[in-house]
PDB file of C-alpha atoms in Angstrom:
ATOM      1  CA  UNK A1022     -12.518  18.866  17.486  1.00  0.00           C
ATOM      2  CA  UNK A1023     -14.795  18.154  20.045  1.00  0.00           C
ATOM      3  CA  UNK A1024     -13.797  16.747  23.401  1.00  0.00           C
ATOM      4  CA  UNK A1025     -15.454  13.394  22.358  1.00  0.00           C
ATOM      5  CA  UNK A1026     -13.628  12.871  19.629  1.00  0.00           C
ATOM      6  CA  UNK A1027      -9.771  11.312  20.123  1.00  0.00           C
ATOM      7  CA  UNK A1028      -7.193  12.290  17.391  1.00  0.00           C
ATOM      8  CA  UNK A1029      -5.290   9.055  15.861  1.00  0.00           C
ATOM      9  CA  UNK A1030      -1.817   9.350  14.703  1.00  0.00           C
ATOM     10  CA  UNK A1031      -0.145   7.185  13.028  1.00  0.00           C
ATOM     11  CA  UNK A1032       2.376   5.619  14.935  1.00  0.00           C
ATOM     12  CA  UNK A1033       3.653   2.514  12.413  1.00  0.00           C
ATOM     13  CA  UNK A1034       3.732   1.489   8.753  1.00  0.00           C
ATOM     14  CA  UNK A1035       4.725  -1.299   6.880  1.00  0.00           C
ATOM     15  CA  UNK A1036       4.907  -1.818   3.832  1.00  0.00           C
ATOM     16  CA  UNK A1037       4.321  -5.431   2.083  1.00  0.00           C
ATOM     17  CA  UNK A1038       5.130  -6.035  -1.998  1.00  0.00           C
ATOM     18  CA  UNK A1039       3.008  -7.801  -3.600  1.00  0.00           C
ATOM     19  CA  UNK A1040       5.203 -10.090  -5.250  1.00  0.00           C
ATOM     20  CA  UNK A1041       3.029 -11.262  -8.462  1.00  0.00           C
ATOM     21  CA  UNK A1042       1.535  -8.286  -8.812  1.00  0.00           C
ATOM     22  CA  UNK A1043       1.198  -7.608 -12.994  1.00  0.00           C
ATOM     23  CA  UNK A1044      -0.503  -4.537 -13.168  1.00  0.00           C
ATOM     24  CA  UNK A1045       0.100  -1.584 -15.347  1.00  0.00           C
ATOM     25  CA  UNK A1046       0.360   2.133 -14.882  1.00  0.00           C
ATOM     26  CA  UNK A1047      -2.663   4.243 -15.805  1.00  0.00           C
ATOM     27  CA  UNK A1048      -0.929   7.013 -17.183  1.00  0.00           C
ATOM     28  CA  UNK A1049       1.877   5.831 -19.660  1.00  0.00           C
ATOM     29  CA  UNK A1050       0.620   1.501 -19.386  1.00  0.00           C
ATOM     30  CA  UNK A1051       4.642   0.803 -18.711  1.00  0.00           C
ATOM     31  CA  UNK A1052       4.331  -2.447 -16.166  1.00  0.00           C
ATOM     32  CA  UNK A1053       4.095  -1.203 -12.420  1.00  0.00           C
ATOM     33  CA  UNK A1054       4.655  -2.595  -8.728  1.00  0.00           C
ATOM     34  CA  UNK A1055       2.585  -2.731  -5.659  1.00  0.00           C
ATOM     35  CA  UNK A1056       2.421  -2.611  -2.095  1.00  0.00           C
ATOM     36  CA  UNK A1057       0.195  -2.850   0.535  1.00  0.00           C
ATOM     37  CA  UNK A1058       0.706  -0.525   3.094  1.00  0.00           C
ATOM     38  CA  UNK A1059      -0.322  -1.393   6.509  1.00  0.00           C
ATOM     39  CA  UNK A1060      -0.740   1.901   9.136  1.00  0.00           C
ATOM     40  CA  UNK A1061      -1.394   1.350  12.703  1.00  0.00           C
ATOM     41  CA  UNK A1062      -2.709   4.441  14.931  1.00  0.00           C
ATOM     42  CA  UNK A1063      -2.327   5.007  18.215  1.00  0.00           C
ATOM     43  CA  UNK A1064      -5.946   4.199  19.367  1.00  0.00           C
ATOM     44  CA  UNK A1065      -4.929   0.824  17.903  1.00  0.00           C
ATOM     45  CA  UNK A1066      -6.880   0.239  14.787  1.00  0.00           C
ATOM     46  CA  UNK A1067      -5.006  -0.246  11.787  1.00  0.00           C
ATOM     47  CA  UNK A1068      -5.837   0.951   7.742  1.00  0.00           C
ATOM     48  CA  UNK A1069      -5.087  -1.188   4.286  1.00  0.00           C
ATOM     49  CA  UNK A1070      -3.794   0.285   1.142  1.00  0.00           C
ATOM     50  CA  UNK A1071      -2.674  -1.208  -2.044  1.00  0.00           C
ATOM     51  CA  UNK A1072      -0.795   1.430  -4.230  1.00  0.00           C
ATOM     52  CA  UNK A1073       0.848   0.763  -7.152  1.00  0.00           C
ATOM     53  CA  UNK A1074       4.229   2.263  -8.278  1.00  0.00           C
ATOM     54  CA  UNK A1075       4.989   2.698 -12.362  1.00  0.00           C
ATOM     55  CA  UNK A1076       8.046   0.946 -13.196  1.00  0.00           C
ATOM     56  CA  UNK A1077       9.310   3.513 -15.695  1.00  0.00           C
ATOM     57  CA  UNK A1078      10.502   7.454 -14.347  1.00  0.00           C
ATOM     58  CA  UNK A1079       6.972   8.666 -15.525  1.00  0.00           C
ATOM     59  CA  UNK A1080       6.223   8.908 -11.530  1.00  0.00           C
ATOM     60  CA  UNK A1081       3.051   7.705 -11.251  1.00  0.00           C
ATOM     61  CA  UNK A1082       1.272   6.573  -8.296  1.00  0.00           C
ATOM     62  CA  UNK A1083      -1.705   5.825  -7.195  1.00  0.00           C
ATOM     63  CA  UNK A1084      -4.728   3.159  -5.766  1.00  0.00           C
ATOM     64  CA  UNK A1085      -4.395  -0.256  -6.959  1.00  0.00           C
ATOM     65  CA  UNK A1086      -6.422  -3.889  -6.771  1.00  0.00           C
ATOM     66  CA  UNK A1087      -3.892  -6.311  -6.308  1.00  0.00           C
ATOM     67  CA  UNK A1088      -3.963  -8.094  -9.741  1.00  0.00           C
ATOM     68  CA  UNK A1089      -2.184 -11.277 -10.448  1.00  0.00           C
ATOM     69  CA  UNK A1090      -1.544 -12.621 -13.736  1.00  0.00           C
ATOM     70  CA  UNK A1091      -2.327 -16.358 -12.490  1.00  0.00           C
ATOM     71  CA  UNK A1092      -5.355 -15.621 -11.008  1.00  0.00           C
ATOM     72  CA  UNK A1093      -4.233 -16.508  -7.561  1.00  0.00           C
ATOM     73  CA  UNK A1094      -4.394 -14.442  -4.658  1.00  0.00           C
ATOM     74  CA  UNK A1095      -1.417 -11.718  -4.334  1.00  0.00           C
ATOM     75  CA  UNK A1096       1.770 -13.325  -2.626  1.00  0.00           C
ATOM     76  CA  UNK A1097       3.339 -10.797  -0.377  1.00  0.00           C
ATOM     77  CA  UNK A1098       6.683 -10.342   1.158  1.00  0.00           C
ATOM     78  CA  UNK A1099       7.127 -10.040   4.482  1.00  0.00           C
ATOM     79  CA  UNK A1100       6.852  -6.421   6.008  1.00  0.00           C
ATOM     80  CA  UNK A1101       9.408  -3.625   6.109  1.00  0.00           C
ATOM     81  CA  UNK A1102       8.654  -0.023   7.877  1.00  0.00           C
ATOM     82  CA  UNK A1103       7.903   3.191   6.253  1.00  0.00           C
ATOM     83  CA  UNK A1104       7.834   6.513   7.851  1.00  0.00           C
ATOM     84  CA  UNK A1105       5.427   6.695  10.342  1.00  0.00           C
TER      85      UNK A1105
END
Protein backbone atom coordinates (compact mmCIF):
# COMPACT_ATOMS: atom_id res chain seq x y z
CA UNK A 1 0.00 0.00 0.00
CA UNK A 2 1.30 3.12 -0.89
CA UNK A 3 1.37 6.10 1.43
CA UNK A 4 -1.37 7.73 -0.78
CA UNK A 5 -3.64 5.32 -0.46
CA UNK A 6 -5.92 5.22 3.05
CA UNK A 7 -7.17 1.71 4.15
CA UNK A 8 -11.16 1.68 4.87
CA UNK A 9 -12.54 -0.56 7.43
CA UNK A 10 -15.64 -1.22 7.96
CA UNK A 11 -16.85 0.22 10.95
CA UNK A 12 -20.99 -0.42 10.67
CA UNK A 13 -23.55 -2.65 8.97
CA UNK A 14 -27.04 -2.88 8.76
CA UNK A 15 -28.94 -4.96 7.48
CA UNK A 16 -32.56 -4.09 5.87
CA UNK A 17 -35.19 -7.13 4.65
CA UNK A 18 -36.73 -6.63 1.90
CA UNK A 19 -40.08 -7.38 2.90
CA UNK A 20 -41.85 -8.41 -0.60
CA UNK A 21 -39.07 -9.80 -1.84
CA UNK A 22 -40.33 -13.23 -4.02
CA UNK A 23 -37.33 -14.47 -5.36
CA UNK A 24 -36.07 -17.96 -5.60
CA UNK A 25 -32.86 -19.75 -4.87
CA UNK A 26 -30.58 -20.57 -7.80
CA UNK A 27 -29.46 -23.75 -6.68
CA UNK A 28 -32.47 -25.95 -5.44
CA UNK A 29 -35.54 -22.91 -6.76
CA UNK A 30 -37.07 -23.41 -2.95
CA UNK A 31 -38.50 -19.57 -2.31
CA UNK A 32 -35.66 -17.34 -0.69
CA UNK A 33 -35.29 -13.97 1.40
CA UNK A 34 -33.34 -10.85 0.97
CA UNK A 35 -31.55 -8.16 2.48
CA UNK A 36 -29.83 -5.26 1.71
CA UNK A 37 -26.88 -4.78 3.53
CA UNK A 38 -25.71 -1.36 4.13
CA UNK A 39 -21.63 -1.04 5.23
CA UNK A 40 -20.24 2.19 6.25
CA UNK A 41 -16.23 2.63 6.36
CA UNK A 42 -14.37 4.68 8.26
CA UNK A 43 -13.37 7.25 5.53
CA UNK A 44 -17.16 7.65 5.49
CA UNK A 45 -18.47 6.29 2.28
CA UNK A 46 -20.85 3.63 2.51
CA UNK A 47 -21.46 0.20 0.00
CA UNK A 48 -25.06 -1.50 -1.10
CA UNK A 49 -25.70 -5.15 -1.29
CA UNK A 50 -28.76 -7.13 -1.89
CA UNK A 51 -28.17 -10.89 -1.03
CA UNK A 52 -30.58 -13.31 -0.98
CA UNK A 53 -30.92 -16.16 1.61
CA UNK A 54 -32.68 -19.76 0.43
CA UNK A 55 -35.48 -20.49 2.61
CA UNK A 56 -34.90 -24.24 2.78
CA UNK A 57 -31.38 -25.81 4.76
CA UNK A 58 -29.81 -26.14 1.19
CA UNK A 59 -27.53 -22.99 2.39
CA UNK A 60 -27.41 -21.01 -0.38
CA UNK A 61 -26.42 -17.53 -0.67
CA UNK A 62 -25.60 -15.25 -2.86
CA UNK A 63 -26.20 -11.65 -5.08
CA UNK A 64 -29.69 -10.78 -5.60
CA UNK A 65 -31.98 -7.93 -7.59
CA UNK A 66 -34.57 -7.12 -5.33
CA UNK A 67 -37.61 -8.71 -7.12
CA UNK A 68 -41.14 -8.10 -6.12
CA UNK A 69 -43.97 -10.07 -7.18
CA UNK A 70 -46.25 -6.79 -7.59
CA UNK A 71 -44.01 -5.03 -9.52
CA UNK A 72 -43.51 -2.31 -7.01
CA UNK A 73 -40.40 -1.20 -5.65
CA UNK A 74 -38.93 -3.49 -2.66
CA UNK A 75 -40.48 -2.41 0.82
CA UNK A 76 -37.84 -2.65 3.45
CA UNK A 77 -37.80 -2.90 7.14
CA UNK A 78 -36.16 -0.70 9.09
CA UNK A 79 -32.36 -1.45 9.84
CA UNK A 80 -30.80 -3.80 12.36
CA UNK A 81 -26.76 -4.19 12.80
CA UNK A 82 -24.61 -6.93 11.63
CA UNK A 83 -21.09 -7.54 12.57
CA UNK A 84 -19.03 -4.91 11.61
Amino acid sequence: MSTNEIRRIAVDTQIHEIINYFGKCVRCGYPATASVYVTTYSDGTESTQALATCGSPCGWTGPATPTTMSGQPPVIRGPRRGAS
